[in-house]
Short mmCIF file of C-alpha atoms in Angstrom, two decimals:
data_model
loop_
_atom_site.label_atom_id
_atom_site.label_comp_id
_atom_site.label_asym_id
_atom_site.label_seq_id
_atom_site.Cartn_x
_atom_site.Cartn_y
_atom_site.Cartn_z
CA MET P 183 112.77 152.23 20.66
CA ASP P 184 112.03 148.59 21.45
CA ALA P 185 110.21 146.33 19.00
CA SER P 186 107.01 146.01 21.02
CA PHE P 187 106.54 149.75 21.36
CA ARG P 188 107.29 150.21 17.66
CA GLN P 189 104.51 147.74 16.85
CA GLN P 190 102.13 149.67 19.09
CA LEU P 191 103.07 152.86 17.31
CA LEU P 192 102.59 151.33 13.87
CA ALA P 193 99.16 150.05 14.83
CA ALA P 194 98.17 153.45 16.26
CA HIS P 195 99.55 155.46 13.32
CA PRO P 196 96.22 156.13 11.49
CA ARG P 197 94.49 156.98 14.76
CA LEU P 198 97.26 159.40 15.78
CA HIS P 199 96.92 161.19 12.43
CA GLU P 200 93.19 161.50 13.02
CA LEU P 201 93.74 162.99 16.47
CA ILE P 202 96.25 165.53 15.14
CA ASP P 203 93.71 166.60 12.51
CA ARG P 204 91.26 167.44 15.33
CA PHE P 205 93.61 169.93 17.00
CA SER P 206 92.13 172.87 15.08
CA GLN P 207 88.66 172.16 16.52
CA ILE P 208 89.73 172.47 20.17
CA LYS P 209 89.25 175.53 22.39
CA VAL P 210 91.55 175.93 25.41
CA LEU P 211 91.88 178.52 28.15
CA VAL P 212 95.39 178.86 29.59
CA ILE P 213 96.04 180.55 32.91
CA GLY P 214 99.74 181.20 33.17
CA ASP P 215 102.73 183.03 34.55
CA PHE P 216 103.72 184.79 31.35
CA THR P 217 107.34 185.48 30.43
CA LEU P 218 108.98 187.16 27.47
CA ASP P 219 112.13 185.34 26.38
CA GLU P 220 114.69 187.51 24.58
CA PHE P 221 117.62 186.11 22.64
CA MET P 222 120.27 188.76 21.85
CA VAL P 223 122.97 187.56 19.49
CA GLY P 224 126.20 189.36 18.66
CA ARG P 225 129.62 188.84 17.10
CA THR P 226 132.74 189.02 19.24
CA GLU P 227 134.63 192.12 18.21
CA ARG P 228 137.39 192.74 20.76
CA ILE P 229 138.23 193.05 24.44
CA SER P 230 137.08 196.31 25.97
CA ARG P 231 139.65 198.86 27.12
CA GLU P 232 137.30 199.80 29.97
CA ALA P 233 137.40 196.36 31.61
CA PRO P 234 138.53 192.81 30.75
CA VAL P 235 135.22 191.96 29.04
CA ILE P 236 134.19 190.98 25.52
CA ILE P 237 132.56 193.56 23.29
CA LEU P 238 129.80 192.13 21.09
CA ARG P 239 128.56 193.81 17.94
CA HIS P 240 124.80 193.23 18.00
CA ASP P 241 123.44 191.08 15.16
CA TYR P 242 119.78 190.62 16.10
CA THR P 243 117.31 190.17 18.96
CA ARG P 244 114.55 187.57 18.89
CA GLN P 245 111.57 187.74 21.26
CA VAL P 246 109.39 184.69 21.92
CA PRO P 247 106.81 183.72 24.56
CA GLY P 248 108.27 181.90 27.56
CA GLY P 249 107.02 180.35 30.79
CA GLY P 250 103.25 179.92 30.73
CA ALA P 251 103.15 182.06 27.59
CA ASN P 252 105.02 179.29 25.78
CA ALA P 253 102.18 176.87 26.53
CA VAL P 254 99.74 179.38 25.04
CA TYR P 255 101.88 179.86 21.95
CA ASN P 256 102.40 176.12 21.43
CA LEU P 257 98.64 175.55 21.46
CA ALA P 258 98.11 178.28 18.88
CA LYS P 259 100.88 176.97 16.61
CA LEU P 260 99.29 173.50 16.79
CA GLY P 261 96.09 175.04 15.46
CA ALA P 262 93.94 175.38 18.58
CA LYS P 263 91.74 178.31 19.51
CA VAL P 264 93.28 179.79 22.65
CA LYS P 265 92.27 182.25 25.36
CA ALA P 266 95.21 183.53 27.44
CA VAL P 267 94.71 184.57 31.08
CA GLY P 268 97.47 186.15 33.15
CA LEU P 269 99.35 189.27 34.16
CA VAL P 270 101.91 191.49 32.42
CA GLY P 271 103.52 194.75 33.44
CA ASP P 272 102.86 198.20 32.04
CA ASP P 273 106.02 198.05 29.95
CA LEU P 274 107.45 197.29 26.51
CA PRO P 275 107.94 193.53 27.15
CA GLY P 276 104.26 193.31 28.08
CA VAL P 277 103.29 195.09 24.87
CA ALA P 278 105.57 192.83 22.85
CA LEU P 279 104.13 189.67 24.40
CA ARG P 280 100.53 190.68 23.76
CA GLN P 281 101.39 191.63 20.18
CA ILE P 282 103.01 188.22 19.55
CA PHE P 283 99.85 186.58 20.87
CA GLN P 284 97.53 188.74 18.78
CA ASP P 285 99.57 188.06 15.64
CA ALA P 286 99.10 184.33 16.32
CA GLY P 287 95.33 184.72 16.65
CA ILE P 288 95.28 184.28 20.45
CA ASP P 289 92.51 185.92 22.48
CA THR P 290 94.27 188.31 24.91
CA GLN P 291 91.22 189.80 26.68
CA GLY P 292 92.14 187.84 29.81
CA ILE P 293 95.63 189.37 30.06
CA LEU P 294 95.55 192.11 32.67
CA VAL P 295 98.13 194.88 33.12
CA GLU P 296 99.61 195.05 36.62
CA PRO P 297 101.38 198.45 36.79
CA GLU P 298 103.33 197.80 39.99
CA ARG P 299 105.30 194.80 38.67
CA PRO P 300 107.32 194.32 35.46
CA THR P 301 106.57 191.69 32.87
CA VAL P 302 108.84 188.74 33.65
CA THR P 303 111.60 188.99 31.04
CA LYS P 304 114.56 186.66 30.55
CA THR P 305 117.25 188.02 28.27
CA ARG P 306 119.88 185.55 27.07
CA ILE P 307 122.96 187.07 25.46
CA PHE P 308 124.82 184.94 22.94
CA GLY P 309 128.16 185.56 21.28
CA HIS P 310 130.06 184.07 18.36
CA ALA P 311 133.27 184.63 16.50
CA ARG P 312 133.85 184.01 12.83
CA GLN P 313 133.38 180.30 11.98
CA SER P 314 132.57 179.43 15.61
CA VAL P 315 129.57 178.06 17.45
CA THR P 316 127.19 180.61 18.98
CA GLN P 317 127.24 180.26 22.77
CA GLN P 318 125.25 181.75 25.63
CA ILE P 319 127.32 184.16 27.71
CA VAL P 320 124.91 185.42 30.37
CA ARG P 321 121.20 185.58 31.20
CA ILE P 322 119.51 188.64 32.71
CA ASP P 323 116.17 188.17 34.50
CA ARG P 324 113.75 191.02 35.18
CA LYS P 325 110.96 190.20 37.64
CA SER P 326 109.45 191.25 40.96
CA ASP P 327 109.36 189.28 44.19
CA HIS P 328 106.26 191.18 45.30
CA LEU P 329 102.90 189.48 44.94
CA PRO P 330 100.16 191.02 42.81
CA PRO P 331 97.30 192.58 44.80
CA PHE P 332 94.45 190.24 45.71
CA SER P 333 92.07 192.38 43.65
CA MET P 334 94.10 191.55 40.53
CA GLN P 335 93.98 187.82 41.24
CA GLN P 336 90.24 188.08 41.84
CA ALA P 337 89.82 189.84 38.50
CA LEU P 338 91.60 186.93 36.79
CA ALA P 339 89.31 184.48 38.59
CA ASP P 340 86.21 186.40 37.54
CA TYR P 341 87.29 186.30 33.90
CA ILE P 342 88.04 182.56 34.12
CA THR P 343 84.58 181.91 35.57
CA GLN P 344 82.95 183.89 32.74
CA GLN P 345 84.83 182.00 30.03
CA ILE P 346 85.07 178.48 31.43
CA SER P 347 81.94 177.09 29.81
CA SER P 348 83.14 178.12 26.34
CA VAL P 349 86.32 175.99 26.27
CA ASP P 350 87.13 172.27 26.08
CA ALA P 351 89.91 172.38 28.68
CA VAL P 352 91.70 174.64 31.15
CA ILE P 353 95.48 174.54 31.58
CA CYS P 354 97.21 175.98 34.65
CA SER P 355 100.82 176.79 33.74
CA ASP P 356 102.28 177.73 37.12
CA TYR P 357 105.88 179.01 37.20
CA GLY P 358 105.53 180.64 40.61
CA ASP P 359 105.51 184.23 39.34
CA GLY P 360 102.22 185.48 40.76
CA ALA P 361 99.16 184.32 38.84
CA PHE P 362 98.59 181.40 41.24
CA LEU P 363 100.35 182.47 44.42
CA ASP P 364 98.33 182.24 47.63
CA ILE P 365 97.39 185.55 49.16
CA GLN P 366 95.81 185.49 52.62
CA GLY P 367 95.46 181.73 52.24
CA ARG P 368 93.42 182.02 49.04
CA SER P 369 94.18 181.55 45.36
CA PRO P 370 91.09 182.55 43.40
CA ALA P 371 92.54 181.65 39.99
CA ILE P 372 93.07 178.04 41.10
CA GLY P 373 89.56 177.80 42.50
CA ALA P 374 88.08 179.13 39.27
CA ALA P 375 90.17 176.79 37.10
CA LEU P 376 89.09 173.73 39.07
CA GLN P 377 85.47 174.41 38.10
CA HIS P 378 86.21 172.85 34.71
CA GLN P 379 85.85 169.08 34.42
CA ARG P 380 89.06 168.94 32.36
CA CYS P 381 91.68 170.90 34.30
CA ILE P 382 95.30 170.12 33.44
CA VAL P 383 98.08 171.33 35.72
CA ASP P 384 101.73 172.01 34.90
CA ALA P 385 103.12 173.45 38.14
CA GLN P 386 106.66 173.64 39.48
CA ARG P 387 105.71 173.20 43.15
CA ASP P 388 102.88 172.90 45.69
CA LEU P 389 100.88 170.46 43.59
CA GLY P 390 98.55 169.82 46.50
CA ARG P 391 97.01 173.27 46.00
CA TYR P 392 95.40 171.91 42.82
CA GLN P 393 93.67 169.03 44.63
CA GLY P 394 91.12 167.43 42.34
CA ALA P 395 92.47 168.58 38.96
CA THR P 396 92.15 166.03 36.17
CA LEU P 397 95.77 165.59 35.12
CA PHE P 398 99.20 166.69 36.34
CA THR P 399 102.36 166.73 34.18
CA PRO P 400 105.39 167.17 36.49
CA ASN P 401 108.89 166.68 35.15
CA LEU P 402 111.32 164.56 37.16
CA PRO P 403 112.68 167.31 39.48
CA GLU P 404 109.14 168.62 40.12
CA ALA P 405 107.91 165.11 40.92
CA GLU P 406 110.85 164.53 43.29
CA LEU P 407 110.13 167.83 45.05
CA ALA P 408 106.48 166.90 45.47
CA VAL P 409 107.03 163.37 46.83
CA GLY P 410 110.18 164.13 48.84
CA PHE P 411 112.48 161.39 47.54
CA ALA P 412 114.80 160.69 44.61
CA ILE P 413 113.24 158.96 41.60
CA ASP P 414 116.28 157.09 40.32
CA ARG P 415 115.05 153.50 40.00
CA PRO P 416 112.02 151.87 38.32
CA THR P 417 110.54 151.00 41.70
CA GLN P 418 110.86 154.64 42.76
CA VAL P 419 109.07 155.79 39.60
CA THR P 420 106.12 153.56 40.49
CA LYS P 421 106.17 154.71 44.10
CA ALA P 422 106.24 158.37 43.01
CA GLY P 423 103.36 157.93 40.58
CA ARG P 424 101.19 156.38 43.28
CA ALA P 425 102.18 159.07 45.79
CA LEU P 426 101.33 161.85 43.34
CA LEU P 427 97.90 160.37 42.63
CA SER P 428 97.26 160.35 46.38
CA LEU P 429 98.64 163.85 46.94
CA THR P 430 96.66 165.50 44.14
CA GLY P 431 93.49 163.42 43.92
CA ALA P 432 94.02 163.46 40.15
CA ALA P 433 92.63 160.94 37.71
CA GLN P 434 95.94 160.86 35.83
CA ILE P 435 99.62 161.66 36.40
CA LEU P 436 102.21 161.99 33.66
CA ILE P 437 105.85 162.21 34.81
CA THR P 438 108.13 163.43 32.03
CA ARG P 439 111.59 161.92 32.48
CA GLY P 440 113.78 163.46 29.77
CA ASP P 441 115.73 160.88 27.78
CA ARG P 442 113.99 158.12 29.74
CA GLY P 443 110.64 159.01 28.25
CA MET P 444 107.38 159.35 30.15
CA SER P 445 105.56 157.41 32.83
CA LEU P 446 101.76 157.39 32.92
CA PHE P 447 99.70 156.60 36.00
CA THR P 448 96.01 156.18 36.73
CA THR P 449 94.46 154.56 39.77
CA THR P 450 94.45 151.22 37.91
CA GLU P 451 97.28 151.42 35.33
CA GLU P 452 100.95 152.24 34.90
CA GLN P 453 102.50 152.64 31.44
CA HIS P 454 105.86 153.83 30.13
CA ILE P 455 106.65 155.53 26.82
CA PRO P 456 110.26 155.72 25.59
CA ALA P 457 111.79 158.99 24.39
CA PHE P 458 111.48 159.48 20.63
CA ASN P 459 114.62 161.60 20.35
CA ARG P 460 117.71 160.96 22.48
CA THR P 461 120.43 162.15 20.13
CA ASP P 462 119.40 165.39 18.38
CA VAL P 463 118.93 167.34 21.59
CA PHE P 464 120.04 170.97 21.44
CA ASP P 465 117.82 172.71 24.01
CA VAL P 466 115.11 171.33 26.31
CA THR P 467 113.87 174.82 27.25
CA GLY P 468 110.07 174.87 27.14
CA ALA P 469 109.69 171.22 26.10
CA GLY P 470 107.31 170.60 29.00
CA ASP P 471 104.98 173.32 27.69
CA THR P 472 104.96 171.59 24.31
CA VAL P 473 104.06 168.27 25.94
CA VAL P 474 101.15 169.87 27.81
CA ALA P 475 99.85 171.58 24.67
CA ALA P 476 99.82 168.50 22.42
CA LEU P 477 98.63 166.23 25.24
CA THR P 478 95.70 168.52 26.06
CA LEU P 479 94.57 168.85 22.45
CA ALA P 480 94.72 165.09 21.98
CA ILE P 481 92.65 164.42 25.12
CA CYS P 482 90.06 166.98 24.06
CA GLY P 483 89.92 165.28 20.67
CA GLY P 484 89.02 161.94 22.25
CA ALA P 485 92.45 160.33 22.70
CA THR P 486 93.19 157.73 25.32
CA PHE P 487 95.75 158.73 27.94
CA TRP P 488 98.39 156.63 26.13
CA GLU P 489 97.62 158.18 22.73
CA ALA P 490 97.72 161.69 24.19
CA ALA P 491 101.05 161.05 25.91
CA VAL P 492 102.52 159.64 22.69
CA LEU P 493 101.56 162.83 20.83
CA GLY P 494 102.96 164.99 23.64
CA ASN P 495 106.16 162.98 23.48
CA LEU P 496 106.30 163.37 19.70
CA ALA P 497 105.83 167.15 19.85
CA ALA P 498 108.54 167.54 22.51
CA SER P 499 110.98 165.43 20.45
CA ILE P 500 110.72 168.06 17.72
CA VAL P 501 111.18 171.27 19.73
CA ILE P 502 114.26 170.02 21.60
CA ARG P 503 116.09 169.90 18.26
CA GLN P 504 116.02 173.71 18.19
CA VAL P 505 117.96 176.23 20.26
CA GLY P 506 115.78 178.35 22.52
CA THR P 507 112.08 178.27 23.26
CA ALA P 508 110.39 176.69 20.24
CA THR P 509 107.10 175.37 18.88
CA THR P 510 105.98 172.80 16.34
CA SER P 511 102.95 172.34 14.08
CA SER P 512 100.44 169.63 13.24
CA THR P 513 102.02 169.16 9.82
CA GLU P 514 105.50 168.78 11.30
CA MET P 515 104.23 166.26 13.86
CA LYS P 516 102.80 164.08 11.09
CA GLU P 517 106.03 164.29 9.09
CA VAL P 518 108.24 163.36 12.05
CA LEU P 519 105.95 160.51 13.05
CA ALA P 520 106.29 159.09 9.54
CA GLU P 521 110.10 159.43 9.74
CA ILE P 522 110.20 157.60 13.08
CA LEU P 523 108.21 154.70 11.68
CA GLU P 524 110.39 154.50 8.57
CA ASP P 525 113.68 154.25 10.53
#
């Protein structure tokens, strides 16, 4: 962290604390492609006699929200009041995901059951031997390539329209699994979301479909896909930011660039924020969802774009220190901010 940015951070410290304290007052509606992430951990026992494969003795299984569900869960853990809107299957993973949400105080009335498709589930199997590091062995994905019926998407849109006036922001967390996919050239959920004056988009592809949203938060590969060229030099970052503003019609673009920090763009400004944590990185899974959650709450609480991005950056620097999909809290954000300023 360079000296000039450190001085900015020191000066903004009291204000950032104030913004974090406002998180609990914010109401957010999240439309998302919901996933259940499973982490199955076992101890290596022996090689099977049936085939040359390892036998694991199961230790435990942990289930956490993934995909767009991770954005929902991050908001709740940061203290916000959250309404979740999306699809799950008529299956045990769908039940588990809704129960996790309900236990966290999340409103699940907007989660509809789609009986013809399974809940997207990603099962990661980890193994370890005595006194060894636990390592991922394989991942099993359960999902359908079939689109949900248009009537189901329309039902989501109707619910969004009913609820949109009761929230401070709408987040579209688009992982390409059905909640936002075009059917017959229409995507009713996107149209309904764009009715809100503060619509924040975290989408993996086809950003142009969200033309006119307030803010987009692509990571580097997503930004490169959208603009059609490699972003590997400072001049290319600037070019990409300008191209994304033109493509989306957004007021603001935030490109998250991993260990190179974040780049912020408006029609009149370009700013760069360095990464807070470059060394204690164990797993970047879901970090983008954490950025979107903290960023959105800060903006709703009256933050400038720079202040909101700093808090998103701070939150992400915490969750990447943990293995697997993770969240943080307002209290932890304050503690880590103090540690950064003391170093």
